[in-house]
């Protein structure tokens, strides 16, 4: 890769008017990128798995077996460029240009394999100020397994106010038959950090990804997620919350690629923009021919708190199948006067009422974090930082 | 409920698909292609003033320099070297229907235009290939000061300066490749001026017929509705089908002054060899109202997005449209709005039906600028898929630059509900009729916005599409 390159990411699956400048986005990439210092080996199992499901691979284990003896979770490593073909072929939200960053920087991927049921894992990422790092995680959910994986991305704020900090994360998921992954990404980076999260998932029959993203910090943020629902009855649920203040930007590209029969996608976005922040939301429900009986639903609700914000939204439904139901809705605007009035009538000042409403919107997303301690931390962060 | 799918037949276009022989001496046809010589010839045919001659040549340069947009349906089948940009009957435009040449008169008689004029219109313009062949306006409407004439006459007459001030100012030739093409070879079209405070109670209509094989039609419609005035303008278009591409790259510029209202209705039924690359734009001043009613049924490929600039405070816009895409059709339609004034509002309601491999795309943009305080926008688009050979895509975009705007957007894609068909069948209605009723009901929000005669025409088009289903 050339030094100080700019790559094009988060491309809309179908282009539209050029003057809107939404067909894709530019991502400025620092001169050199290195492996994130933590190779994810600091995996914390905050809740051990339950017994194996009888249908699982190796399902002959005794139901009374101690989960600690067989946690059903393993972590190995592989160079990104040497990942198995089926993983390399997973399409992500940000697209191939992001993949090239990992290959050219010689990044190693952590491979997390889950064969158990009920585990909750935490993978913290504490970003060092001034670093330019990439990290790649591959999660294979074996048949009928179920787990929650929490990625807690924070840092970048101490000691070097003038330096640029860059962090890029790639997460690829294979969900085998009947498996469910709860993927939670919480980002509380310093406002000077440029960062991206690039997610791709392929779901087999009855499998799915239930994702929650909470973007609370960062300066220039890019998020891309693509779920390919290959198998019948596979699903993709997404709940995203974001808060952008100062001069922060957020560039989103979420795609539900529905190929199997009776697949379900539901994507909900709740955001707050203030100061001079800008946000571009792209959300696509793509019903491929043959996806009979499938349902897709996409809702975006954006609260604008400053006359200087820039808010763009491009919610797409692409449909090549008759027997489907697709819906999307968007609501963009200021705080409801009625709600403010209601709260003021109950003794809150207008500022307090406004703050509570904004915080409640973000806390409703934080409520999906399955780890009590992190959830409490995030709620505290929201109360402290969003005033 | 039986799962068997009904076959939906293609539209019977015999009403529109008849041809007149243009090989005789009665017609003048410019050579195919697009060169400076050809543009010069068009200009000479039109007896253009000097500024227009220079403008056409500048537009040709822009056309050659401008790339095609990287989005939308393919137009690979359109070869400009095989398009004659100017074809006309050798007779002059008439203001008495009886004076129109017989073969052309027959064409418009079959399309019902003179009958419509007698029964429900304040004035009619009929364009055949590149030129107006008939233009007339009722005496009482003319007496009120309403000007409704062909654009060429206006360009040389007492309104010359007004035309020059407005022509391709709203749609500059730099806008896109086919706007530049239009500027280079435009011909025909209408000029309407409604003076201050004048309400035209019954509509004016222009009907565009492209009869020639392998030709283009590039009419320009310029309407100025002055302060407090009110007008409903109807545009209709059709063509016979050929096995070579035809092109329609018209341009519509609408100026709605303070407190004025303009409704612009279109029933578009071009033949399925037509590339319909039309540009329509309106600018609305304070308290003005722009209403678009649009029915798109024909053409092989359409790019059609009426655009409204809500410049004045409290100005508003409504767009109500339906697109019916059948076999071999790729219709990319929708609306664009730019809201600049305070307290402006817009309502966009779009319906799309796809069948027999047709592709229907709803594409829109709503831009609420920094100055559009308290602007309100509501967008809804519904798509109905009648089979899985077809496609229905919705590609809306919104850009909001002020915090006190309210924007609501919703879209739905689906098929005819089995429950609704079952309900109707349980009341003695055949499945085919039930489907046709549901589709007609789906299109009802558009047809009810049209004058009765045109709503009947639109419903007939839908019925024809659904026949034997």
Coordinates of N, CA and C in Angstrom, one line a residue, chain B residues 160-281:
Chain B
X160 N -39.8 37.1 -26.5 CA -38.5 36.6 -26.8 C -37.5 36.8 -25.6
X161 N -37.7 38.0 -25.0 CA -36.7 38.3 -23.9 C -37.0 37.4 -22.7
X162 N -38.3 37.2 -22.5 CA -38.7 36.3 -21.3 C -38.2 34.9 -21.5
X163 N -38.3 34.4 -22.8 CA -37.8 33.1 -23.1 C -36.3 33.1 -22.8
X164 N -35.6 34.1 -23.3 CA -34.1 34.1 -23.2 C -33.7 34.1 -21.7
X165 N -34.5 34.8 -20.9 CA -34.2 34.9 -19.4 C -34.4 33.5 -18.7
X166 N -35.3 32.7 -19.3 CA -35.6 31.5 -18.5 C -35.2 30.2 -19.2
X167 N -34.9 30.2 -20.5 CA -34.7 29.0 -21.2 C -33.4 28.3 -20.7
X168 N -33.5 27.1 -20.2 CA -32.4 26.3 -19.7 C -31.6 27.0 -18.6
X169 N -32.3 27.8 -17.8 CA -31.6 28.4 -16.7 C -31.9 27.5 -15.4
X170 N -33.1 26.9 -15.4 CA -33.4 26.0 -14.3 C -32.7 24.6 -14.6
X171 N -32.7 24.2 -15.8 CA -32.0 23.0 -16.2 C -30.8 23.4 -17.1
X172 N -29.7 23.7 -16.5 CA -28.6 24.2 -17.3 C -28.0 23.0 -18.1
X173 N -27.4 23.2 -19.3 CA -26.9 22.1 -20.1 C -25.8 21.4 -19.4
X174 N -25.2 22.0 -18.4 CA -24.1 21.4 -17.6 C -24.7 20.3 -16.6
X175 N -26.0 20.3 -16.5 CA -26.6 19.4 -15.5 C -26.3 17.9 -15.7
X176 N -26.4 17.5 -16.9 CA -26.1 16.1 -17.2 C -26.0 15.9 -18.7
X177 N -25.5 14.8 -19.2 CA -25.2 14.6 -20.6 C -26.5 14.8 -21.5
X178 N -27.6 14.4 -21.0 CA -28.8 14.5 -21.9 C -29.5 15.9 -21.8
X179 N -29.1 16.6 -20.8 CA -29.6 18.0 -20.7 C -28.7 18.8 -21.8
X180 N -27.5 18.4 -21.9 CA -26.6 19.1 -22.9 C -27.1 18.7 -24.3
X181 N -27.5 17.4 -24.5 CA -28.0 17.0 -25.8 C -29.2 17.8 -26.1
X182 N -30.1 17.9 -25.1 CA -31.4 18.6 -25.4 C -31.1 20.0 -25.8
X183 N -30.1 20.7 -25.1 CA -29.8 22.1 -25.5 C -29.3 22.2 -26.9
X184 N -28.6 21.1 -27.4 CA -28.1 21.2 -28.7 C -29.1 21.0 -29.8
X185 N -30.1 20.1 -29.6 CA -31.0 19.8 -30.7 C -32.5 19.9 -30.4
X186 N -32.8 20.7 -29.3 CA -34.2 20.8 -28.9 C -35.0 21.4 -30.1
X187 N -36.3 20.9 -30.1 CA -37.2 21.4 -31.1 C -38.6 21.1 -30.6
X188 N -39.5 22.0 -30.9 CA -40.9 21.9 -30.5 C -41.1 22.2 -29.0
X189 N -42.3 21.9 -28.5 CA -42.6 22.1 -27.2 C -43.4 23.4 -27.0
X190 N -43.8 23.7 -25.8 CA -44.7 24.8 -25.6 C -44.2 25.8 -24.6
X191 N -44.8 27.0 -24.8 CA -44.5 28.1 -23.8 C -45.9 28.5 -23.2
X192 N -45.9 28.6 -21.9 CA -47.2 29.0 -21.3 C -46.8 30.1 -20.3
X193 N -47.6 31.2 -20.4 CA -47.5 32.2 -19.4 C -48.9 32.5 -18.8
X194 N -49.0 32.4 -17.5 CA -50.3 32.7 -16.9 C -50.1 34.0 -16.1
X195 N -50.8 35.1 -16.4 CA -50.5 36.4 -15.8 C -50.9 36.3 -14.3
X196 N -50.5 37.4 -13.6 CA -50.8 37.5 -12.2 C -52.3 37.3 -11.9
X197 N -52.5 36.5 -10.9 CA -53.9 36.4 -10.4 C -54.9 35.6 -11.3
X198 N -54.4 35.1 -12.4 CA -55.4 34.5 -13.4 C -55.4 33.0 -13.0
X199 N -56.7 32.5 -12.8 CA -56.8 31.1 -12.6 C -57.4 30.4 -13.8
X200 N -56.7 29.4 -14.3 CA -57.2 28.7 -15.5 C -57.9 27.5 -14.9
X201 N -59.2 27.5 -15.0 CA -60.0 26.5 -14.3 C -59.9 25.1 -14.9
X202 N -59.8 25.0 -16.3 CA -59.7 23.7 -16.9 C -58.3 23.6 -17.5
X203 N -57.8 22.4 -17.6 CA -56.3 22.2 -17.9 C -56.0 22.5 -19.4
X204 N -54.7 22.8 -19.5 CA -54.1 22.9 -20.9 C -53.4 21.5 -21.1
X205 N -53.3 21.1 -22.3 CA -52.6 19.9 -22.6 C -51.7 20.0 -23.8
X206 N -50.5 19.4 -23.6 CA -49.6 19.1 -24.8 C -49.5 17.6 -25.0
X207 N -49.6 17.2 -26.2 CA -49.5 15.8 -26.5 C -48.3 15.6 -27.5
X208 N -47.5 14.7 -27.1 CA -46.2 14.5 -27.9 C -46.3 13.1 -28.5
X209 N -46.2 13.1 -29.9 CA -46.3 11.8 -30.6 C -45.0 11.7 -31.4
X210 N -44.2 10.6 -31.2 CA -43.0 10.4 -32.0 C -43.3 9.2 -32.9
X211 N -43.6 9.6 -34.1 CA -44.0 8.5 -35.1 C -42.8 8.0 -35.9
X212 N -41.7 8.8 -36.0 CA -40.6 8.4 -36.9 C -39.8 7.2 -36.3
X213 N -39.3 6.4 -37.2 CA -38.4 5.3 -36.7 C -37.0 5.8 -36.5
X214 N -36.4 5.3 -35.4 CA -35.0 5.7 -35.2 C -34.8 7.2 -35.0
X215 N -35.7 7.8 -34.4 CA -35.6 9.3 -34.2 C -35.7 9.7 -32.8
X216 N -35.3 11.0 -32.5 CA -35.4 11.5 -31.2 C -36.4 12.6 -31.1
X217 N -37.0 12.8 -30.0 CA -37.9 14.0 -29.7 C -37.3 14.8 -28.6
X218 N -37.2 16.1 -28.8 CA -36.5 16.9 -27.8 C -37.3 18.2 -27.5
X219 N -38.5 18.0 -27.2 CA -39.4 19.2 -27.0 C -39.0 19.9 -25.7
X220 N -39.2 21.2 -25.7 CA -38.9 22.0 -24.5 C -40.2 22.7 -24.0
X221 N -40.5 22.4 -22.8 CA -41.8 23.0 -22.2 C -41.3 24.1 -21.2
X222 N -41.8 25.3 -21.4 CA -41.4 26.3 -20.4 C -42.7 27.0 -19.9
X223 N -43.0 26.9 -18.7 CA -44.2 27.4 -18.1 C -43.9 28.4 -17.0
X224 N -44.5 29.6 -17.1 CA -44.3 30.6 -16.0 C -45.7 30.9 -15.5
X225 N -45.9 30.6 -14.2 CA -47.2 30.9 -13.6 C -46.9 32.1 -12.6
X226 N -47.4 33.2 -13.0 CA -47.1 34.4 -12.3 C -47.8 34.5 -10.9
X227 N -47.5 35.5 -10.2 CA -48.0 35.6 -8.8 C -49.5 35.4 -8.6
X228 N -49.9 34.5 -7.7 CA -51.3 34.2 -7.4 C -52.0 33.5 -8.5
X229 N -51.4 33.1 -9.6 CA -52.1 32.4 -10.7 C -52.2 30.9 -10.4
X230 N -53.0 30.3 -11.2 CA -53.2 28.9 -11.0 C -53.4 28.2 -12.4
X231 N -52.7 27.0 -12.5 CA -52.8 26.3 -13.8 C -52.6 24.8 -13.6
X232 N -53.4 24.1 -14.4 CA -53.1 22.6 -14.4 C -52.7 22.3 -15.9
X233 N -51.5 21.8 -16.0 CA -51.0 21.4 -17.3 C -50.8 19.9 -17.4
X234 N -51.3 19.4 -18.6 CA -51.3 17.9 -18.7 C -50.4 17.6 -19.9
X235 N -49.5 16.6 -19.7 CA -48.6 16.2 -20.8 C -48.9 14.7 -21.1
X236 N -49.1 14.4 -22.3 CA -49.3 13.0 -22.7 C -48.3 12.7 -23.8
X237 N -47.9 11.4 -23.9 CA -46.9 11.1 -24.9 C -47.1 9.6 -25.3
X238 N -46.9 9.3 -26.6 CA -46.9 7.9 -27.0 C -46.2 7.8 -28.3
X239 N -45.9 6.6 -28.7 CA -45.2 6.3 -30.0 C -45.5 4.9 -30.4
X240 N -45.4 4.6 -31.7 CA -45.5 3.2 -32.1 C -44.2 2.5 -31.9
X241 N -44.2 1.2 -31.8 CA -43.0 0.4 -31.5 C -42.2 0.1 -32.8
X242 N -40.9 0.3 -32.7 CA -40.1 -0.1 -33.8 C -39.0 -1.1 -33.2
X243 N -38.3 -1.7 -34.1 CA -37.2 -2.6 -33.6 C -35.9 -1.9 -33.5
X244 N -35.9 -0.6 -33.6 CA -34.7 0.2 -33.4 C -35.0 1.2 -32.2
X245 N -33.9 1.6 -31.6 CA -34.1 2.5 -30.5 C -34.6 3.9 -30.9
X246 N -35.6 4.5 -30.2 CA -35.9 5.9 -30.3 C -35.5 6.6 -29.0
X247 N -35.5 7.9 -29.1 CA -35.0 8.6 -27.9 C -35.9 9.8 -27.6
X248 N -36.2 9.9 -26.3 CA -37.0 11.1 -25.9 C -36.1 11.8 -24.9
X249 N -35.6 13.0 -25.1 CA -34.8 13.8 -24.2 C -35.4 15.2 -24.1
X250 N -36.6 15.2 -23.6 CA -37.3 16.5 -23.5 C -36.8 17.3 -22.2
X251 N -37.3 18.5 -22.1 CA -36.9 19.3 -20.9 C -38.1 20.1 -20.5
X252 N -38.4 20.1 -19.3 CA -39.5 20.9 -18.7 C -39.0 21.8 -17.7
X253 N -39.3 23.1 -17.8 CA -38.9 24.1 -16.8 C -40.1 24.9 -16.4
X254 N -40.3 24.9 -15.1 CA -41.5 25.4 -14.5 C -41.2 26.5 -13.5
X255 N -41.7 27.7 -13.6 CA -41.5 28.8 -12.7 C -42.8 29.1 -12.0
X256 N -42.8 28.9 -10.7 CA -44.1 29.1 -10.0 C -43.8 30.3 -9.0
X257 N -44.5 31.4 -9.3 CA -44.2 32.7 -8.6 C -44.9 32.7 -7.3
X258 N -44.7 33.8 -6.5 CA -45.3 33.9 -5.2 C -46.8 33.6 -5.2
X259 N -47.2 32.7 -4.3 CA -48.6 32.5 -4.1 C -49.3 31.7 -5.3
X260 N -48.5 31.3 -6.3 CA -49.1 30.7 -7.5 C -49.2 29.2 -7.2
X261 N -49.9 28.5 -8.1 CA -50.0 27.0 -8.0 C -50.0 26.4 -9.4
X262 N -49.2 25.4 -9.5 CA -49.1 24.7 -10.8 C -49.2 23.2 -10.5
X263 N -50.1 22.6 -11.2 CA -50.2 21.1 -11.2 C -49.7 20.7 -12.6
X264 N -48.7 19.8 -12.6 CA -48.2 19.2 -13.9 C -48.4 17.7 -13.9
X265 N -49.3 17.3 -14.8 CA -49.7 15.9 -14.8 C -49.2 15.3 -16.1
X266 N -48.7 14.1 -15.9 CA -48.1 13.3 -17.1 C -48.6 11.9 -17.2
X267 N -49.1 11.6 -18.3 CA -49.4 10.1 -18.6 C -48.4 9.7 -19.7
X268 N -47.4 9.0 -19.3 CA -46.4 8.7 -20.3 C -46.5 7.2 -20.7
X269 N -46.7 7.1 -22.0 CA -46.9 5.7 -22.6 C -46.1 5.5 -23.8
X270 N -44.9 5.9 -23.8 CA -44.0 5.6 -24.9 C -43.9 4.2 -25.2
X271 N -43.5 3.8 -26.5 CA -43.4 2.4 -26.9 C -42.2 1.8 -26.2
X272 N -42.1 0.5 -26.3 CA -41.0 -0.2 -25.5 C -39.7 -0.2 -26.2
X273 N -39.5 0.6 -27.3 CA -38.2 0.8 -27.9 C -37.7 2.2 -27.6
X274 N -38.3 2.8 -26.7 CA -38.0 4.2 -26.4 C -37.1 4.4 -25.2
X275 N -36.0 5.2 -25.3 CA -35.2 5.6 -24.2 C -35.7 7.0 -23.7
X276 N -36.3 7.0 -22.6 CA -37.0 8.2 -22.1 C -36.1 8.9 -21.1
X277 N -35.3 9.8 -21.5 CA -34.3 10.5 -20.7 C -34.7 11.9 -20.5
X278 N -35.7 12.1 -19.8 CA -36.4 13.4 -19.7 C -36.0 14.1 -18.4
X279 N -36.0 15.5 -18.5 CA -35.6 16.3 -17.3 C -36.7 17.3 -17.0
X280 N -37.2 17.3 -15.8 CA -38.3 18.2 -15.4 C -37.9 18.9 -14.1
X281 N -38.0 20.2 -14.1 CA -37.6 20.9 -12.9 C -38.5 22.1 -12.7

